[in-house]
Tab-separated table of C-alpha atoms in Angstrom:
chain	number	residue	atom	x	y	z
A	997	MET	CA	154.319	84.502	26.052
A	998	ASN	CA	151.455	84.549	28.549
A	999	LYS	CA	152.097	82.110	31.405
A	1000	ALA	CA	148.681	82.252	33.035
A	1001	ASP	CA	148.107	78.568	32.247
A	1002	LEU	CA	151.342	77.320	33.830
A	1003	SER	CA	150.104	76.819	37.389
A	1004	GLY	CA	147.081	74.884	36.196
A	1005	ILE	CA	149.132	72.523	34.032
A	1006	ILE	CA	151.574	71.631	36.786
A	1007	SER	CA	148.925	71.283	39.510
A	1008	SER	CA	147.280	68.113	38.205
A	1009	PRO	CA	149.812	65.829	36.476
A	1010	ARG	CA	147.969	62.698	37.654
A	1011	LYS	CA	144.612	63.728	36.177
A	1012	PRO	CA	145.504	66.287	33.489
A	1013	ASN	CA	142.741	68.163	31.710
A	1014	ILE	CA	143.417	67.120	28.115
A	1015	MET	CA	141.265	67.376	24.983
A	1016	GLN	CA	141.427	64.797	22.212
A	1017	PHE	CA	139.888	65.645	18.841
A	1018	LEU	CA	139.130	62.695	16.546
A	1019	PHE	CA	138.489	63.470	12.880
A	1020	THR	CA	137.474	61.077	10.129
A	1021	LEU	CA	138.315	62.383	6.651
A	1022	THR	CA	136.940	61.194	3.332
A	1023	ASP	CA	140.327	59.821	2.190
A	1024	GLU	CA	143.246	58.148	3.927
A	1025	VAL	CA	145.373	60.660	5.818
A	1026	ASP	CA	148.884	61.234	4.460
A	1027	CYS	CA	150.966	61.478	7.633
A	1028	GLY	CA	153.865	63.241	5.886
A	1029	VAL	CA	151.590	65.932	4.487
A	1030	MET	CA	149.896	66.299	7.889
A	1031	TYR	CA	153.320	66.783	9.498
A	1032	SER	CA	154.118	69.520	6.957
A	1033	ALA	CA	150.747	71.183	7.557
A	1034	MET	CA	151.284	71.063	11.321
A	1035	GLN	CA	154.597	72.951	11.107
A	1036	LYS	CA	152.964	75.617	8.934
A	1037	THR	CA	150.008	75.901	11.281
A	1038	ILE	CA	151.962	76.269	14.526
A	1039	LYS	CA	153.641	79.402	13.173
A	1040	ARG	CA	150.229	81.083	13.251
A	1041	TYR	CA	149.736	79.999	16.889
A	1042	PRO	CA	153.135	80.590	18.559
A	1043	TYR	CA	151.572	80.602	22.038
A	1044	PHE	CA	150.991	76.837	21.667
A	1045	ALA	CA	154.686	76.158	20.964
A	1046	PHE	CA	156.280	76.008	24.413
A	1047	ARG	CA	157.894	73.616	26.840
A	1048	ILE	CA	157.921	73.557	30.623
A	1049	ILE	CA	161.244	73.571	32.421
A	1050	ARG	CA	162.178	73.160	36.061
A	1051	THR	CA	163.764	76.156	37.792
A	1052	GLU	CA	165.092	76.908	41.268
A	1053	ASN	CA	161.676	78.304	42.170
A	1054	GLY	CA	159.550	75.618	40.556
A	1055	TYR	CA	158.563	75.619	36.877
A	1056	ASP	CA	158.578	78.029	33.961
A	1057	LYS	CA	157.414	78.152	30.331
A	1058	ILE	CA	159.852	78.832	27.507
A	1059	GLU	CA	159.578	78.914	23.723
A	1060	ASN	CA	159.853	75.547	22.004
A	1061	GLN	CA	161.155	75.605	18.432
A	1062	LEU	CA	161.217	71.818	18.011
A	1063	PRO	CA	158.714	70.397	15.491
A	1064	ILE	CA	155.237	69.406	16.596
A	1065	VAL	CA	155.093	65.603	16.527
A	1066	VAL	CA	152.634	63.799	14.242
A	1067	LYS	CA	152.718	60.042	14.901
A	1068	ASP	CA	151.764	57.548	12.192
A	1069	SER	CA	149.711	55.252	14.435
A	1070	PHE	CA	147.059	55.565	17.135
A	1071	SER	CA	148.664	52.652	18.976
A	1072	GLU	CA	151.543	54.863	20.141
A	1073	GLU	CA	150.612	56.624	23.344
A	1074	ILE	CA	150.835	60.411	23.342
A	1075	VAL	CA	152.220	61.839	26.594
A	1076	LEU	CA	152.129	65.628	26.468
A	1077	GLY	CA	155.247	67.382	27.735
A	1078	SER	CA	157.426	64.296	27.213
A	1079	GLU	CA	160.575	63.943	25.132
A	1080	ASP	CA	158.603	61.678	22.795
A	1081	VAL	CA	156.547	64.672	21.622
A	1082	ASN	CA	159.487	67.125	21.708
A	1083	TYR	CA	158.275	68.458	25.083
A	1084	HIS	CA	155.226	70.101	23.466
A	1085	TRP	CA	151.743	70.304	24.959
A	1086	ILE	CA	150.103	69.639	21.624
A	1087	ALA	CA	150.631	66.609	19.366
A	1088	ALA	CA	148.844	64.523	16.745
A	1089	ALA	CA	148.586	61.059	15.189
A	1090	CYS	CA	147.239	59.646	11.919
A	1091	GLU	CA	145.840	56.218	11.143
A	1092	GLY	CA	143.828	55.286	8.068
A	1093	ARG	CA	141.284	58.040	7.465
A	1094	ARG	CA	141.532	59.317	11.028
A	1095	LEU	CA	143.399	62.200	12.617
A	1096	LYS	CA	143.823	62.567	16.381
A	1097	LEU	CA	144.791	65.952	17.811
A	1098	VAL	CA	145.743	66.127	21.506
A	1099	ILE	CA	145.855	69.488	23.326
A	1100	HIS	CA	146.076	70.356	27.009
A	1101	HIS	CA	142.784	72.021	27.942
A	1102	LEU	CA	144.509	74.689	30.040
A	1103	ILE	CA	146.108	76.237	26.940
A	1104	ALA	CA	142.895	76.272	24.902
A	1105	ASP	CA	139.208	75.438	24.998
A	1106	GLY	CA	136.963	74.050	22.283
A	1107	ARG	CA	136.514	77.428	20.607
A	1108	SER	CA	140.191	78.353	20.306
A	1109	ALA	CA	141.173	74.771	19.475
A	1110	MET	CA	138.664	74.942	16.627
A	1111	ARG	CA	140.512	77.892	15.134
A	1112	PHE	CA	143.740	75.896	15.290
A	1113	TYR	CA	142.474	72.680	13.717
A	1114	LYS	CA	140.617	74.516	10.952
A	1115	THR	CA	143.921	76.119	9.965
A	1116	LEU	CA	145.610	72.713	10.197
A	1117	LEU	CA	143.026	70.970	8.043
A	1118	TYR	CA	143.080	73.814	5.520
A	1119	CYS	CA	146.870	73.593	5.150
A	1120	TYR	CA	146.697	69.811	4.907
A	1121	LEU	CA	143.932	69.654	2.299
A	1122	CYS	CA	145.457	72.352	0.114
A	1123	GLU	CA	148.817	70.548	0.073
A	1124	LYS	CA	147.432	67.010	-0.280
A	1125	TYR	CA	145.139	67.779	-3.202
A	1126	GLY	CA	147.120	70.633	-4.747
A	1127	VAL	CA	144.136	72.985	-4.566
A	1128	GLN	CA	143.481	76.462	-3.229
A	1129	LEU	CA	140.429	76.194	-0.998
A	1130	ASP	CA	138.309	79.191	-0.061
A	1131	PRO	CA	139.819	80.495	3.217
A	1132	LYS	CA	136.611	82.118	4.471
A	1133	SER	CA	136.276	81.733	8.281
A	1134	ILE	CA	139.785	80.212	8.460
A	1135	ALA	CA	142.897	81.844	9.942
A	1136	LEU	CA	145.705	81.376	7.425
A	1137	PRO	CA	149.291	80.707	8.551
A	1138	ASP	CA	150.342	84.261	7.676
A	1139	SER	CA	147.253	86.040	9.008
A	1140	PRO	CA	147.825	88.547	11.833
A	1141	ILE	CA	147.394	87.565	15.474
A	1142	SER	CA	144.775	89.672	17.229
A	1143	PRO	CA	145.885	91.644	20.325
A	1144	ASP	CA	143.813	89.578	22.768
A	1145	GLU	CA	144.594	86.068	21.483
A	1146	ASP	CA	147.219	85.433	24.165
A	1147	VAL	CA	145.398	87.379	26.892
A	1148	LYS	CA	143.895	85.787	29.979
A	1149	ILE	CA	141.483	87.979	31.950
A	1150	ILE	CA	142.568	87.611	35.577
A	1151	GLY	CA	141.100	90.823	36.999
A	1152	LEU	CA	137.585	91.901	37.911
A	1153	VAL	CA	135.185	92.858	35.125
A	1154	ASP	CA	132.467	95.491	35.567
A	1155	GLY	CA	128.799	94.645	35.196
A	1156	GLU	CA	128.302	91.479	37.220
A	1157	ASP	CA	124.871	90.260	38.306
A	1158	GLY	CA	124.490	86.958	40.108
A	1159	THR	CA	120.938	87.412	41.371
A	1160	MET	CA	119.416	84.886	38.916
A	1161	ARG	CA	122.208	82.301	38.989
A	1162	THR	CA	121.148	78.697	39.570
A	1163	THR	CA	123.274	76.583	41.891
A	1164	VAL	CA	123.296	72.810	42.284
A	1165	LYS	CA	121.590	71.641	45.470
A	1166	ASP	CA	121.176	67.963	46.372
A	1167	PRO	CA	121.144	66.704	42.763
A	1168	PHE	CA	120.255	63.305	41.423
A	1169	VAL	CA	123.617	61.549	41.016
A	1170	ILE	CA	124.245	58.664	38.630
A	1171	PRO	CA	124.498	55.608	40.919
A	1172	GLU	CA	127.208	53.963	38.795
A	1173	ALA	CA	129.557	56.971	38.765
A	1174	VAL	CA	132.655	56.698	40.981
A	1175	ASP	CA	134.736	59.836	41.505
A	1176	ASP	CA	138.138	58.213	41.961
A	1177	GLU	CA	138.122	56.025	38.826
A	1178	MET	CA	141.011	56.541	36.386
A	1179	LYS	CA	139.349	54.908	33.389
A	1180	GLY	CA	136.389	55.622	31.234
A	1181	TYR	CA	134.381	54.652	28.174
A	1182	PHE	CA	132.955	56.546	25.252
A	1183	TYR	CA	130.351	56.022	22.590
A	1184	GLN	CA	130.134	57.689	19.209
A	1185	VAL	CA	126.571	58.940	18.781
A	1186	THR	CA	125.485	60.383	15.427
A	1187	ILE	CA	122.248	62.192	14.609
A	1188	PRO	CA	121.396	63.551	11.115
A	1189	GLU	CA	121.676	67.313	11.317
A	1190	LYS	CA	118.672	68.201	9.125
A	1191	GLY	CA	116.271	65.878	10.895
A	1192	PHE	CA	117.422	66.932	14.329
A	1193	LEU	CA	117.215	70.644	13.521
A	1194	ALA	CA	113.751	70.213	12.033
A	1195	SER	CA	112.580	68.359	15.124
A	1196	SER	CA	114.126	70.845	17.541
A	1197	LYS	CA	112.564	73.842	15.776
A	1198	GLY	CA	109.211	72.117	15.663
A	1199	SER	CA	109.190	71.678	19.433
A	1200	ASP	CA	110.530	75.115	20.405
A	1201	ASN	CA	113.925	73.594	21.106
A	1202	SER	CA	117.394	74.531	19.991
A	1203	PRO	CA	119.691	71.521	19.419
A	1204	LEU	CA	121.347	72.123	22.783
A	1205	THR	CA	117.991	72.487	24.513
A	1206	LEU	CA	116.591	69.320	22.966
A	1207	LEU	CA	119.660	67.315	24.009
A	1208	THR	CA	119.375	68.684	27.542
A	1209	VAL	CA	115.692	67.771	27.777
A	1210	CYS	CA	116.241	64.300	26.319
A	1211	MET	CA	118.952	63.525	28.840
A	1212	ALA	CA	116.794	64.590	31.792
A	1213	VAL	CA	113.896	62.482	30.509
A	1214	VAL	CA	116.231	59.498	30.107
A	1215	PHE	CA	117.442	59.706	33.698
A	1216	GLN	CA	113.923	59.953	35.100
A	1217	SER	CA	112.669	57.097	32.936
A	1218	LEU	CA	115.447	54.816	34.203
A	1219	HIS	CA	114.998	55.943	37.814
A	1220	PRO	CA	111.223	56.569	38.146
A	1221	GLU	CA	111.490	56.549	41.947
A	1222	ASN	CA	113.788	59.575	41.885
A	1223	GLU	CA	112.483	62.693	43.644
A	1224	LYS	CA	115.624	64.831	43.387
A	1225	ASN	CA	116.152	67.542	40.793
A	1226	ILE	CA	118.163	66.529	37.758
A	1227	TYR	CA	120.781	69.130	36.858
A	1228	ALA	CA	122.493	69.711	33.534
A	1229	GLY	CA	125.854	71.457	33.511
A	1230	ILE	CA	126.230	73.347	30.231
A	1231	ALA	CA	129.474	74.990	29.115
A	1232	ILE	CA	128.962	78.592	27.952
A	1233	ASP	CA	131.544	80.710	26.129
A	1234	ALA	CA	132.244	83.793	28.282
A	1235	ARG	CA	134.617	85.618	25.902
A	1236	ASN	CA	132.215	88.401	24.979
A	1237	ALA	CA	131.192	88.863	28.610
A	1238	LEU	CA	134.865	89.219	29.576
A	1239	HIS	CA	135.666	91.484	26.601
A	1240	CYS	CA	138.274	89.121	25.135
A	1241	PRO	CA	136.540	87.705	22.030
A	1242	GLU	CA	139.695	86.124	20.542
A	1243	SER	CA	141.396	84.816	23.704
A	1244	ARG	CA	142.951	81.367	23.271
A	1245	PHE	CA	142.601	80.435	26.953
A	1246	THR	CA	139.770	78.409	28.443
A	1247	ASN	CA	137.053	81.041	28.657
A	1248	SER	CA	133.954	78.983	29.339
A	1249	TYR	CA	131.907	78.736	32.498
A	1250	VAL	CA	129.303	76.141	33.389
A	1251	ILE	CA	125.694	77.123	33.899
A	1252	PHE	CA	123.291	74.802	35.680
A	1253	ILE	CA	119.848	73.902	34.344
A	1254	LYS	CA	117.393	72.384	36.801
A	1255	HIS	CA	114.810	69.755	35.810
A	1256	SER	CA	112.109	68.883	38.322
A	1257	PRO	CA	111.108	65.182	38.203
A	1258	ALA	CA	107.458	66.177	38.567
A	1259	LYS	CA	107.571	68.080	35.265
A	1260	LEU	CA	109.533	65.640	33.117
A	1261	GLY	CA	106.287	63.979	31.988
A	1262	LEU	CA	105.289	67.099	30.052
A	1263	ASP	CA	105.527	67.151	26.255
A	1264	PHE	CA	108.815	68.089	24.594
A	1265	GLU	CA	107.568	71.491	23.462
A	1266	ARG	CA	106.740	72.633	26.987
A	1267	LEU	CA	109.925	71.121	28.403
A	1268	GLY	CA	111.882	72.815	25.635
A	1269	THR	CA	110.384	76.219	26.357
A	1270	MET	CA	111.055	75.896	30.079
A	1271	THR	CA	114.641	74.803	29.443
A	1272	ARG	CA	115.383	77.457	26.833
A	1273	VAL	CA	114.279	80.152	29.265
A	1274	GLN	CA	116.689	78.786	31.881
A	1275	ILE	CA	119.557	78.675	29.370
A	1276	ILE	CA	118.900	82.231	28.182
A	1277	VAL	CA	118.743	83.588	31.732
A	1278	GLN	CA	121.790	81.660	32.943
A	1279	SER	CA	123.822	82.701	29.876
A	1280	ASP	CA	123.347	86.387	30.620
A	1281	GLU	CA	126.677	88.200	30.437
A	1282	GLY	CA	126.141	89.711	33.867
A	1283	ILE	CA	125.887	86.238	35.399
A	1284	LEU	CA	129.011	85.067	33.549
A	1285	ARG	CA	130.886	88.109	34.851
A	1286	TYR	CA	129.602	87.367	38.357
A	1287	VAL	CA	131.050	83.849	38.209
A	1288	HIS	CA	134.345	85.139	36.816
A	1289	ASN	CA	134.651	87.870	39.457
A	1290	SER	CA	133.761	85.439	42.238
A	1291	VAL	CA	136.526	83.091	41.090
A	1292	MET	CA	138.996	85.985	40.945
A	1293	ARG	CA	138.114	87.125	44.479
A	1294	ILE	CA	138.378	83.631	45.952
A	1295	SER	CA	141.657	83.023	44.104
A	1296	ALA	CA	143.063	86.180	45.694
A	1297	GLN	CA	142.032	84.865	49.111
A	1298	ILE	CA	143.757	81.549	48.425
A	1299	ARG	CA	147.007	83.309	47.538
A	1300	SER	CA	146.895	85.427	50.686
A	1301	THR	CA	146.275	82.696	53.268
A	1302	PRO	CA	148.951	80.282	54.536
A	1303	ASP	CA	146.402	78.039	56.247
A	1304	GLN	CA	146.097	74.809	54.234
A	1305	GLY	CA	142.663	73.978	55.608
A	1306	GLU	CA	141.319	77.374	54.607
A	1307	ARG	CA	142.895	77.043	51.172
A	1308	GLN	CA	141.114	73.712	50.670
A	1309	ARG	CA	137.815	75.240	51.746
A	1310	LEU	CA	138.249	78.108	49.302
A	1311	MET	CA	139.185	75.707	46.505
A	1312	HIS	CA	135.918	73.888	47.164
A	1313	GLU	CA	134.075	77.201	46.786
A	1314	ILE	CA	135.648	77.658	43.352
A	1315	TYR	CA	134.699	74.089	42.465
A	1316	LYS	CA	131.054	74.783	43.323
A	1317	LEU	CA	131.121	77.872	41.092
A	1318	VAL	CA	132.787	76.434	37.998
A	1319	ALA	CA	132.048	72.688	38.067
A	1320	SER	CA	129.833	71.664	40.996
A	1321	ASN	CA	128.059	68.322	40.833
A	1322	PRO	CA	125.457	68.259	38.029
A	1323	THR	CA	123.859	64.980	37.014
A	1324	TYR	CA	125.369	65.260	33.525
A	1325	SER	CA	127.257	67.826	31.450
A	1326	ILE	CA	126.977	68.999	27.840
A	1327	SER	CA	129.311	71.123	25.733
A	1328	TYR	CA	128.503	72.360	22.225
A	1329	VAL	CA	130.717	75.014	20.645
A	1330	GLY	CA	128.151	75.683	17.926
A	1331	ASN	CA	128.323	75.739	14.142
A	1332	PRO	CA	131.968	75.185	13.124
A	1333	GLU	CA	131.425	76.921	9.758
A	1334	TRP	CA	133.529	74.371	7.905
A	1335	GLY	CA	133.058	76.201	4.607
A	1336	SER	CA	135.359	74.816	1.903
A	1337	LEU	CA	136.597	72.096	4.309
A	1338	GLU	CA	133.177	70.495	4.694
A	1339	PRO	CA	133.320	68.018	1.742
A	1340	TYR	CA	136.498	66.462	3.179
A	1341	ILE	CA	135.368	65.865	6.781
A	1342	GLU	CA	132.985	63.045	7.681
A	1343	GLU	CA	133.030	63.128	11.491
A	1344	GLU	CA	134.545	64.905	14.464
A	1345	TYR	CA	134.452	63.853	18.108
A	1346	THR	CA	135.901	65.660	21.106
A	1347	LEU	CA	136.945	63.578	24.102
A	1348	ILE	CA	137.442	65.043	27.559
A	1349	MET	CA	137.847	62.665	30.469
A	1350	ASN	CA	134.989	62.745	32.940
A	1351	ASN	CA	134.197	60.482	35.878
A	1352	LYS	CA	130.432	60.814	35.435
A	1353	LEU	CA	128.730	61.574	32.133
A	1354	PHE	CA	129.803	64.214	29.638
A	1355	LEU	CA	128.460	64.875	26.138
A	1356	GLU	CA	130.716	66.792	23.749
A	1357	VAL	CA	128.732	67.812	20.671
A	1358	ASN	CA	130.196	68.664	17.260
A	1359	ALA	CA	128.754	69.057	13.775
A	1360	ALA	CA	130.465	67.524	10.724
A	1361	GLY	CA	129.510	65.564	7.614
A	1362	GLY	CA	125.863	66.632	7.792
A	1363	LYS	CA	125.326	65.200	11.255
A	1364	PHE	CA	125.745	65.953	14.914
A	1365	CYS	CA	128.625	63.898	16.303
A	1366	ILE	CA	128.341	63.344	20.039
A	1367	ALA	CA	131.229	61.962	22.063
A	1368	TRP	CA	129.360	60.334	24.939
A	1369	VAL	CA	132.017	59.964	27.657
A	1370	GLN	CA	131.230	58.183	30.922
A	1371	GLY	CA	133.220	56.865	33.846
A	1372	PHE	CA	131.298	53.607	34.176
A	1373	GLN	CA	130.380	50.604	32.012
A	1374	ASN	CA	126.570	50.581	32.172
A	1375	ASP	CA	125.178	51.189	28.672
A	1376	ALA	CA	121.573	51.651	29.820
A	1377	TYR	CA	121.697	55.439	29.557
A	1378	VAL	CA	123.005	55.681	25.998
A	1379	LYS	CA	120.580	52.972	24.844
A	1380	ALA	CA	117.647	54.758	26.485
A	1381	PHE	CA	118.766	58.009	24.809
A	1382	GLN	CA	118.851	56.299	21.412
A	1383	SER	CA	115.404	54.763	21.967
A	1384	LEU	CA	113.905	58.081	23.077
A	1385	LEU	CA	115.106	59.870	19.955
A	1386	ARG	CA	113.872	57.109	17.660
A	1387	GLU	CA	110.478	57.100	19.372
A	1388	ASN	CA	110.255	60.791	18.492
A	1389	GLY	CA	111.150	60.259	14.841
A	1390	ILE	CA	114.842	61.181	15.105
A	1391	ASN	CA	117.374	58.711	13.765
A	1392	CYS	CA	120.250	58.035	16.157
A	1393	GLU	CA	123.155	55.655	15.645
A	1394	VAL	CA	125.445	54.504	18.462
A	1395	SER	CA	128.801	52.747	18.235
A	1396	GLY	CA	130.924	51.629	21.153
A	1397	PRO	CA	131.735	51.419	23.936
A	1398	PHE	CA	135.410	52.196	23.433
A	1399	ARG	CA	137.898	52.312	26.297
A	1400	HIS	CA	138.997	55.818	27.180
A	1401	ASP	CA	141.853	55.889	29.672
A	1402	TRP	CA	142.851	59.093	31.367
A	1403	PRO	CA	145.335	60.966	29.096
A	1404	LYS	CA	148.854	61.499	30.402
A	1405	CYS	CA	151.320	64.330	30.653
A	1406	CYS	CA	154.920	64.546	31.835
A	1407	LEU	CA	156.582	67.315	33.843
A	1408	PRO	CA	160.380	67.712	33.822
């Protein structure tokens, strides 16, 4: 069992980095069948079945053979690592037609979590309806585990090139965002997939590019006096760059896309072209390796220095590399390739706590499902986003806000 995620889990118990996946299925969820499917699924992903114990030297990870908990109500709080969830760092709940899956982000990212929940939903649907669905693009419970699934790249990787990397400098910051808040809000934003794809292709935009442009335009329209650059932080999968295509660990780095206020009055096609070029350049594997290697070098410095002040300074350097301070952030893992599961899934939203503004984008039920998570109450931004899309012929529905408190975990 790889323990590369242990230090990260225990370092931030007050503000744990936890993902919550919310699915709406076409029929009411049978909690008993979901529990059965969960126990079948976890056998395919043994690296997710662990507990943390306290030792003389701190903490350690050990195998956890207790069942994964599936609660029968959303009203029961899920605290990862607690006795209530059998000390696991993954748990679930069912209510009506909805399924909630909770996973600590340090043990997986959106891409590897997708593999897990596709297996889970496959096992559930086959058992619930007594059918044998087509398993294409789905890891079955008895399928082999690839050699690099439980591998975390912690060394230097050849071929880095940071010469074209964009960094965040004096960005426009959302006035309402407060860094030390422990509560948040989210909206469910849905956009028809066909209409959005048609619009994005017609304006030289990919879906991710069009979302990025729309957000920058929204900020400038609400703050016309702004003269600072608006930055988008976009999560990019670095697995191929790091030569670990199946790794279950968090293997994404954030690239930064700069929008000049003076240019945000241009038409969407020109803005799209300019933004796509930035995304392509910033997503270059050499740049991703540069960021990874820089983090590895700084981490080595942190381990070698006893000076607390210097350690804090170095930690800030890592923060600037991997998170920094963009105006807003977007994550889109791409086409989930639901295959035979598609007729049974209406919506999917991914929630990750963020003090500022974070858009997690998924595709399900013939639409893009955006979990719009923000650390403040002002609904002006999401309303302006909806209006902008509708003005450009793209239907956009918004529901919320819903309270989104910081998820909890429990160390022994």
